[in-house]
Short mmCIF file of C-alpha atoms in Angstrom, two decimals:
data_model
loop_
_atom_site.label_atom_id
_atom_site.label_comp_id
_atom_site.label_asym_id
_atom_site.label_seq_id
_atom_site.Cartn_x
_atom_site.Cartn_y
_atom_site.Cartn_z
CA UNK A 231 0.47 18.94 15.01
CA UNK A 232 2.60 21.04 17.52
CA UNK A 233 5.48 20.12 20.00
CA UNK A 234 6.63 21.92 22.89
CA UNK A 235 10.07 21.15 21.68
CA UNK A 236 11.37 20.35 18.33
CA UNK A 237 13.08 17.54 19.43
CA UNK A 238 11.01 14.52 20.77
CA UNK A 239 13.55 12.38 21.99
CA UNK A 240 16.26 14.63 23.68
CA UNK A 241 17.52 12.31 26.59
CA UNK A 242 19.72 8.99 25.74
CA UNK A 243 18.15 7.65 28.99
CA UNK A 244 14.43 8.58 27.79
CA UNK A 245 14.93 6.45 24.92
CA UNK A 246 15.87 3.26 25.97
CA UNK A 247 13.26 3.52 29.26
CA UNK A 248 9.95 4.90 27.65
CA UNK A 249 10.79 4.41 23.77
CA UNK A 250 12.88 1.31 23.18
CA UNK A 251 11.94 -0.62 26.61
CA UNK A 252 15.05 -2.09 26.34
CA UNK A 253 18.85 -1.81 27.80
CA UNK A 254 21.86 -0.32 25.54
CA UNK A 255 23.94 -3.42 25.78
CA UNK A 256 20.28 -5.43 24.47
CA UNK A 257 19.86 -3.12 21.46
CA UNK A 258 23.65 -3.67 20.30
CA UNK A 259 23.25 -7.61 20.45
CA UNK A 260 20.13 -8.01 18.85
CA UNK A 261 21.97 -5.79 15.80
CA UNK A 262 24.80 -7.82 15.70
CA UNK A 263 22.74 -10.62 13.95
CA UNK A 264 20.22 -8.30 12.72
CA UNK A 265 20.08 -9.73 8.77
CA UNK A 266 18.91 -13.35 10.87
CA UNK A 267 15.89 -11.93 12.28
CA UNK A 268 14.31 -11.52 8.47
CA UNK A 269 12.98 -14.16 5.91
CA UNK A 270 13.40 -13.31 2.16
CA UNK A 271 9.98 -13.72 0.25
CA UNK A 272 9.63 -13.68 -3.23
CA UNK A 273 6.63 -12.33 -4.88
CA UNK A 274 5.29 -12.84 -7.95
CA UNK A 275 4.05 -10.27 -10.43
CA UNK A 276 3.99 -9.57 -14.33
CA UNK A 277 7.66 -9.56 -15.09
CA UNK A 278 9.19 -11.90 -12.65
CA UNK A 279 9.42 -11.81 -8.97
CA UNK A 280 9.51 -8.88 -6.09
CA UNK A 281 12.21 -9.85 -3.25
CA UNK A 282 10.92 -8.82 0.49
CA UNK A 283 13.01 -8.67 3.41
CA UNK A 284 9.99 -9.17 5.98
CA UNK A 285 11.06 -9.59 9.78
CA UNK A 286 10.24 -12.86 11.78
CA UNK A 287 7.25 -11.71 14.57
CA UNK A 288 8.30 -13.64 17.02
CA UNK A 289 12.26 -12.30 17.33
CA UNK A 290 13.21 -9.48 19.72
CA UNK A 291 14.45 -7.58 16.78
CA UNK A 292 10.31 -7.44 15.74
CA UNK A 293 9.48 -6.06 19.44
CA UNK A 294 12.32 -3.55 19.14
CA UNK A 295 10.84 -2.45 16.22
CA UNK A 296 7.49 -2.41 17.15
CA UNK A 297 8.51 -0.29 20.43
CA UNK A 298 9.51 2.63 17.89
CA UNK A 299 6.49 2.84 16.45
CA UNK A 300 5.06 4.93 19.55
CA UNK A 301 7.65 7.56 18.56
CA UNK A 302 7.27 7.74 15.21
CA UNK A 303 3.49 7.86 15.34
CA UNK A 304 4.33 11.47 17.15
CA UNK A 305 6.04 12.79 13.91
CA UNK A 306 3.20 14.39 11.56
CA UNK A 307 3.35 12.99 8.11
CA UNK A 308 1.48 14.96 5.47
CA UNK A 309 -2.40 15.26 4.05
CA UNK A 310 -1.90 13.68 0.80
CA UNK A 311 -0.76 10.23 2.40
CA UNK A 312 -3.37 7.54 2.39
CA UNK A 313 -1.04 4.42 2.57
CA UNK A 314 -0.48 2.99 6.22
CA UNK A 315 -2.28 5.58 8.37
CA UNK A 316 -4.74 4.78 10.60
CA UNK A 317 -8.48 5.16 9.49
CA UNK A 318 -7.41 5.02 5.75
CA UNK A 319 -7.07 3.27 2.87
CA UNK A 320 -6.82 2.38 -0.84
CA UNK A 321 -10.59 3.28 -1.34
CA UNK A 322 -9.60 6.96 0.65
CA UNK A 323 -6.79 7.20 -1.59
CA UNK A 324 -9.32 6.57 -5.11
CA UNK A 325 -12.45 8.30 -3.62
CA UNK A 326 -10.47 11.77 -3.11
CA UNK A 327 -10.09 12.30 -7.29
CA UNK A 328 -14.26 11.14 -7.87
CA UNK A 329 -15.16 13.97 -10.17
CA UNK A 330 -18.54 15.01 -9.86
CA UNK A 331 -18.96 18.06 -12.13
CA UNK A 332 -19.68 17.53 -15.72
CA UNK A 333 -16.47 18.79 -17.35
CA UNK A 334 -14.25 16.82 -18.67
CA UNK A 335 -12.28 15.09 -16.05
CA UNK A 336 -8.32 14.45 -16.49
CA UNK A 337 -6.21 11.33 -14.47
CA UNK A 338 -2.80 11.05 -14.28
CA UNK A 339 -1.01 8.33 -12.57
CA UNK A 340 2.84 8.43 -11.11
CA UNK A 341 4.70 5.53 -10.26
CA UNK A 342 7.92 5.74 -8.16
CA UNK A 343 10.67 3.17 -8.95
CA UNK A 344 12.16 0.97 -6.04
CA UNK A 345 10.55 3.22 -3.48
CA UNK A 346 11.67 1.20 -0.42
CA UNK A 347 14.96 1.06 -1.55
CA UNK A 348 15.35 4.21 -2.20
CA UNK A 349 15.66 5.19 1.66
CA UNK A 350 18.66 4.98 2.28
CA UNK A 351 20.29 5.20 5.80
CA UNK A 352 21.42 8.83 4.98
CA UNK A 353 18.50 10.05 3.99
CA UNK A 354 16.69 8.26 7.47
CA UNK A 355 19.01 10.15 9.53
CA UNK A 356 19.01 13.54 7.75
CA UNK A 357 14.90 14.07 8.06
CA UNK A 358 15.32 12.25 12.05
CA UNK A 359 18.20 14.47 12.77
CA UNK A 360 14.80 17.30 13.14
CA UNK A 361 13.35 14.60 16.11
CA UNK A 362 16.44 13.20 17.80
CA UNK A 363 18.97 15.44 19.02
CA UNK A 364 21.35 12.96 20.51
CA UNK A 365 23.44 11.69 17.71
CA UNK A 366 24.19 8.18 19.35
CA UNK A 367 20.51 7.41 19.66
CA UNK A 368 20.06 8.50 16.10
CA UNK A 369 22.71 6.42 14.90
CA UNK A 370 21.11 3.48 16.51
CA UNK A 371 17.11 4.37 15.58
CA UNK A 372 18.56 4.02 11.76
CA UNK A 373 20.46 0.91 13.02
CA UNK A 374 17.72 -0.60 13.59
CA UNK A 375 15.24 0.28 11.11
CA UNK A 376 17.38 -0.46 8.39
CA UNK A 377 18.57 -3.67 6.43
CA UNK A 378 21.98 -3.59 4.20
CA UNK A 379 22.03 0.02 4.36
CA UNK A 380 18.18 0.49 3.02
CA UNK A 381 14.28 0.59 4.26
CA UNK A 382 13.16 -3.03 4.15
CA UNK A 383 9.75 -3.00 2.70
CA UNK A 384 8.87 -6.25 5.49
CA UNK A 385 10.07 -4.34 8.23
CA UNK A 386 7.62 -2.87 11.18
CA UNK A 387 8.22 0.81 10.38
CA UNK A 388 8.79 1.04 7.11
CA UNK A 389 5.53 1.87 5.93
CA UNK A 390 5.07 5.21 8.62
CA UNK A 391 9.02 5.68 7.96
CA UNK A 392 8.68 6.07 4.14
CA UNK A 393 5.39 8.91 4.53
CA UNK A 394 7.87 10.48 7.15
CA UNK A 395 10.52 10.89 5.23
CA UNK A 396 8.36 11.31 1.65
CA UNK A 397 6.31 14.40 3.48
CA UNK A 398 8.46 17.35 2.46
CA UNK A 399 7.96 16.06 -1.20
CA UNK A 400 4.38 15.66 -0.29
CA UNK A 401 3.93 19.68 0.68
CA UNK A 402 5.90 21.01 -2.77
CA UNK A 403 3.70 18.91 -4.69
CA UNK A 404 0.72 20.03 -3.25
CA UNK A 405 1.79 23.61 -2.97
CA UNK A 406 1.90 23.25 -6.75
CA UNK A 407 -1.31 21.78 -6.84
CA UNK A 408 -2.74 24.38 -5.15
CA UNK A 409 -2.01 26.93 -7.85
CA UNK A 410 -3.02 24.93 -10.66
CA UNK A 411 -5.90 23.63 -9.16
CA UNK A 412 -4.55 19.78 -9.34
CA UNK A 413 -5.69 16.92 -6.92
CA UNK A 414 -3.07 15.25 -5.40
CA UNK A 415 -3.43 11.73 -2.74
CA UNK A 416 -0.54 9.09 -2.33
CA UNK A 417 -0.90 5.71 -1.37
CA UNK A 418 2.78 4.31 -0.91
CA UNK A 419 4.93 4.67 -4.02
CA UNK A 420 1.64 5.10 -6.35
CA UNK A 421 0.93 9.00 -7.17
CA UNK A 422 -2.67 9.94 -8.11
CA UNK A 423 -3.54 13.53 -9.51
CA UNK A 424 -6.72 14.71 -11.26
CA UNK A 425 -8.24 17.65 -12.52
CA UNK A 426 -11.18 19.28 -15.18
CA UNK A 427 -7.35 21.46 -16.08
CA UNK A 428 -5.98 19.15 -19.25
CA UNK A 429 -2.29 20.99 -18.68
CA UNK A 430 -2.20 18.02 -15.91
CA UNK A 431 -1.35 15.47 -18.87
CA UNK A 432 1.47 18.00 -19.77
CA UNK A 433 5.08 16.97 -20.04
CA UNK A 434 5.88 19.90 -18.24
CA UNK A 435 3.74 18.93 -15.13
CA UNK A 436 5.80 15.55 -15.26
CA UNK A 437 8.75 17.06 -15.56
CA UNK A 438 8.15 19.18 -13.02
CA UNK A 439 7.45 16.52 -10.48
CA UNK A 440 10.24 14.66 -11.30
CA UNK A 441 12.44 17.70 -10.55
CA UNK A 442 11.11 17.38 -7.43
CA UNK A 443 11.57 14.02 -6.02
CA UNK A 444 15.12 13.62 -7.81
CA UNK A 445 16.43 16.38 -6.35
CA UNK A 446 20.29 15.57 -4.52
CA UNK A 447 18.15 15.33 -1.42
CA UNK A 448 16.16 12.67 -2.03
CA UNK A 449 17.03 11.31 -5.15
CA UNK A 450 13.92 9.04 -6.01
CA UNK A 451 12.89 8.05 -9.80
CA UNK A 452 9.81 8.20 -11.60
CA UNK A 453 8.71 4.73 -13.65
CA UNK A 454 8.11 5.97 -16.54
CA UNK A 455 6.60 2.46 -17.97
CA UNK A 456 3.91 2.45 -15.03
CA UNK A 457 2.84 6.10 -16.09
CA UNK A 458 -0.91 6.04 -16.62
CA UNK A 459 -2.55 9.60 -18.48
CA UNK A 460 -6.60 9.21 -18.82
CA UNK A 461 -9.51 11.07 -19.46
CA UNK A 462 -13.02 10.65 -17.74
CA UNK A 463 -11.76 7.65 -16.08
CA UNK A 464 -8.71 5.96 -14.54
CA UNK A 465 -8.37 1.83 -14.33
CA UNK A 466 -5.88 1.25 -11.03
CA UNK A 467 -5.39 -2.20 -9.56
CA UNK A 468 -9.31 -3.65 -10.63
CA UNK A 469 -11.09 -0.50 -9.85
CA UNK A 470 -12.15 2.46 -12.12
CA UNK A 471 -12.72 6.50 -10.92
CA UNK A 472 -14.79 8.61 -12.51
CA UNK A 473 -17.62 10.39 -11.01
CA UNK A 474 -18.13 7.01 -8.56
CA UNK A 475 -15.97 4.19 -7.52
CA UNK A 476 -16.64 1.01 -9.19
CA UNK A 477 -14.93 -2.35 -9.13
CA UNK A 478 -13.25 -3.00 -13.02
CA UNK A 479 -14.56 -6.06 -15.26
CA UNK A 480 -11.24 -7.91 -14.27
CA UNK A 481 -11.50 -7.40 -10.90
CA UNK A 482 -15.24 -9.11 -10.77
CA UNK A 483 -14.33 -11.38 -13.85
CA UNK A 484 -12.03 -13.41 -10.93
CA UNK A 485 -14.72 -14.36 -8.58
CA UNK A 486 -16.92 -14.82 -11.48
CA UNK A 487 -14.70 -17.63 -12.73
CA UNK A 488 -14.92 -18.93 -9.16
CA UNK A 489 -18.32 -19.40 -8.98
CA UNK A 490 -18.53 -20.42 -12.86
CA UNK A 491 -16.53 -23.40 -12.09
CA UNK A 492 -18.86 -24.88 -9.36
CA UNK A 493 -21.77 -23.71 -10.50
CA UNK A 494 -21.33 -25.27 -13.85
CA UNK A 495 -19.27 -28.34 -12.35
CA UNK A 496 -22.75 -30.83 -12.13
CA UNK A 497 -20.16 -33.41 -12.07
CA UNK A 498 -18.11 -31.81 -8.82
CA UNK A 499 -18.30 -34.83 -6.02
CA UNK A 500 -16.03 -33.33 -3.34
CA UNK A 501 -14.28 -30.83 -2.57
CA UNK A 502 -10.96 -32.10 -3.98
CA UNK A 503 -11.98 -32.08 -7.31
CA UNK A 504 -13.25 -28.53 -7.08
CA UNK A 505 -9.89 -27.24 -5.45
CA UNK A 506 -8.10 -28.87 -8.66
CA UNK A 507 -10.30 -26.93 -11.01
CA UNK A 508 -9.52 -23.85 -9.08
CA UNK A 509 -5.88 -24.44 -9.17
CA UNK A 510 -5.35 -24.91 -12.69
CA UNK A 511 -7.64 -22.18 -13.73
CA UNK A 512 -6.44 -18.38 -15.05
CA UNK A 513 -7.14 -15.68 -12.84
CA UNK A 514 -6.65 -11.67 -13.95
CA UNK A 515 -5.31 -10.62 -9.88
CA UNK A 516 -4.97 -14.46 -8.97
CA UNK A 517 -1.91 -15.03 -11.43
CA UNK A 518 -0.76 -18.48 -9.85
CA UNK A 519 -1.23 -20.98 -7.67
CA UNK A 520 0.84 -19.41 -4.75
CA UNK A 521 -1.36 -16.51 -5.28
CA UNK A 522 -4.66 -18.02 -5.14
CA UNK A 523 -3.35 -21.02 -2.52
CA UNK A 524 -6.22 -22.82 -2.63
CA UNK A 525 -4.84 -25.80 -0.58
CA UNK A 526 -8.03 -26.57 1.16
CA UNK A 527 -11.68 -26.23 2.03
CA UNK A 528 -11.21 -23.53 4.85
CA UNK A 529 -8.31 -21.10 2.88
CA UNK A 530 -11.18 -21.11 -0.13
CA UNK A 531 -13.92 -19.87 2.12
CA UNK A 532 -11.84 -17.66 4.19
CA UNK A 533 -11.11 -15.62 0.62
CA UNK A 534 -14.61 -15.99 -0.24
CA UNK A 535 -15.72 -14.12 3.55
CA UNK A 536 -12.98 -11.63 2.79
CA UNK A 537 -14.24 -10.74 -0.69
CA UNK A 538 -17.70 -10.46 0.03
CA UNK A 539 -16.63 -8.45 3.06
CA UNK A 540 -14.91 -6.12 0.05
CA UNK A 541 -17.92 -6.15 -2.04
CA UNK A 542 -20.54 -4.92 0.66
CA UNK A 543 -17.64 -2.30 1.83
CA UNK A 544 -17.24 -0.87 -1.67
CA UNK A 545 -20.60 -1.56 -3.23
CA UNK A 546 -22.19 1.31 -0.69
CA UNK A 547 -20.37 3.99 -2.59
CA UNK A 548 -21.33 2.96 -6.14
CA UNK A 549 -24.38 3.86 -8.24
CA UNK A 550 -27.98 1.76 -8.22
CA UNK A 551 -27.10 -0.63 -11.29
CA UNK A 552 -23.36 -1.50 -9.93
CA UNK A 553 -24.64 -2.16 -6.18
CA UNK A 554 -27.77 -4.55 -7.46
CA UNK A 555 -25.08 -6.42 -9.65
CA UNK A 556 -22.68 -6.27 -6.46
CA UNK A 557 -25.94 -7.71 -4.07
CA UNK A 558 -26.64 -10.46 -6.71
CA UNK A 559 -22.84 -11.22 -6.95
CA UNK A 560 -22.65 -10.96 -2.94
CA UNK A 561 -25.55 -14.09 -2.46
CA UNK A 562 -23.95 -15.82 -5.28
CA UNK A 563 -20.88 -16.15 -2.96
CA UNK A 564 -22.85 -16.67 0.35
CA UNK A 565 -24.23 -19.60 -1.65
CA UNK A 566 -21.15 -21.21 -2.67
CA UNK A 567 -19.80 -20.51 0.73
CA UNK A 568 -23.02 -22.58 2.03
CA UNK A 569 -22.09 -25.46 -0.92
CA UNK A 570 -18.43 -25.61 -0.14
CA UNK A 571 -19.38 -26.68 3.65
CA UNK A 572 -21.31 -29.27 2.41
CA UNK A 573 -18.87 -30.63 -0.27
CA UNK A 574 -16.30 -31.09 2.81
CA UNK A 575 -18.60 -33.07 4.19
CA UNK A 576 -18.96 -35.45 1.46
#
């Protein structure tokens, strides 16, 4: 992508007209209160809980926000980032490392600890400073992007903010791709490289890439415990690469256990008693009961129209025995959808 300057916003004016859509004296006294505009959610996971700052939608702080977003869409981000662009997504970020030949295949995968957090206001303004030459309106751009000082991973730009600001890193690891012959795609804070070269399972390779996000400039950390190394195929989040895309037995064990419980429920009079079953059943990616929330009739079938919407989307890519399981496991679901209407009824 080229500009005619190297600054895009070079008028204090410009900003608040085309950019912010809002007055000076507005900006300042919507950041005055700016930690009241966010809710603290926790999430759950396998050791404990994840704490998200995500911003309320419908506070001016959220429209602000959202108003930046036509800048920073302007600044190019690099190739290897799959998480929050436009047109992509998790399956992009997988179906780049599919290895087709018939050598031995090598994964590795990189985790990045506190990822969010580890964009700082600093750091924000340093790779800005390239975009924004008047230093009051970059002051107040980091203002209002950040929360206590950090990238709030709830917050409207944080997800194009963090591959702005990760894409230098981006372009020295895949210039050192390049010359080993290495894969490289990034979705968020999750690193994915592959090759038919086994030096990618190296220490030195690791070592080498944590030299280069640690560095004083950035200073992020590689989690070492979420380090994945595999050969032929990779497990990541319920689905397994290797020369196709295929959803992982834990991933389709889940809505197996869904369907299980009605379809072996002859007793089942209403829809009630099926929720209950649900609810106090274990689930592999449904952990708990906040994560399955299956309060009622209409949240169960919404997730049921949403996963078979996944299944057709991902089954086109897999091989002939995995997409007839996937079209038998797709009118299983269309027929408890069809029961679970009539159970409401009852």
């Amino acid at each position: 992508m080229k500009f005619k300057s190297k600054h895009l916003i070079y008028d204090e004016n410009y900003f608040y007209v085309q950019i912010a859509k809002m007055k000076k004296i507005q900006i300042k006294d919507i950041l005055r209160n700016k930690e009241s505009y966010y809710n603290e959610i926790k999430i759950s996971k396998k050791n404990g809980f994840r704490k998200l700052s995500c911003i309320k939608s419908d506070s001016h702080l959220y429209e602000l926000q959202k108003n930046l977003n036509c800048f920073f869409n302007k600044i190019p981000i690099s190739n290897s980032a799959f998480g929050f662009v436009k047109g992509y997504g998790y399956k992009d970020f997988l179906k780049y490392h599919i290895g087709k030949s018939e050598n031995k295949r090598y994964y590795l995968r990189i985790d990045i600890k506190n990822f969010f957090d580890s964009i700082n206001s600093d750091l924000l303004r340093r790779i800005l400073d390239v975009y924004i030459e008047v230093d009051e309106v970059l002051k107040l751009v980091t203002d209002i992007v950040t929360l206590n000082d950090r990238l709030p991973q709830g917050g409207v730009n944080s997800p194009i903010l963090s591959n702005i600001v990760f894409r230098q890193l981006d372009l020295r690891i895949e210039k050192y791709c390049k010359k080993l012959n290495f894969k490289y795609s990034r979705y968020a804070d999750d690193l994915l490289f592959s090759s038919n070269n086994e030096k990618l399972l190296y220490k030195r390779f690791v070592r080498l890439l944590e030299d280069i996000i640690s560095s004083d400039e950035f200073n992020f950390q590689l989690n070492y415990s979420k380090m994945i190394k595999e050969i032929e195929e990779i497990s990541l989040n319920g689905f397994v690469v290797g020369k196709n895309i295929r959803l992982s037995r834990k991933r389709r064990k889940d809505i197996n256990k869904i369907l299980f419980l009605y379809e072996t429920g002859a007793d089942i009079k209403d829809i009630k008693e099926y929720l209950a079953r649900l609810n106090k059943a274990d689930f592999n990616y449904l952990r708990n009961k906040k994560d399955v929330n299956f309060k009622t009739g209409e949240s169960l079938i919404q997730f049921l129209c949403g996963y078979r919407s996944f299944l057709i989307d991902w089954s086109l890519d897999e091989n002939k025995n995995y997409y007839n399981k996937h079209q038998s496991l797709i009118r299983r679901v269309e027929n408890l959808i069809d029961n679970i209407i009539e159970l409401q009824s009852n």
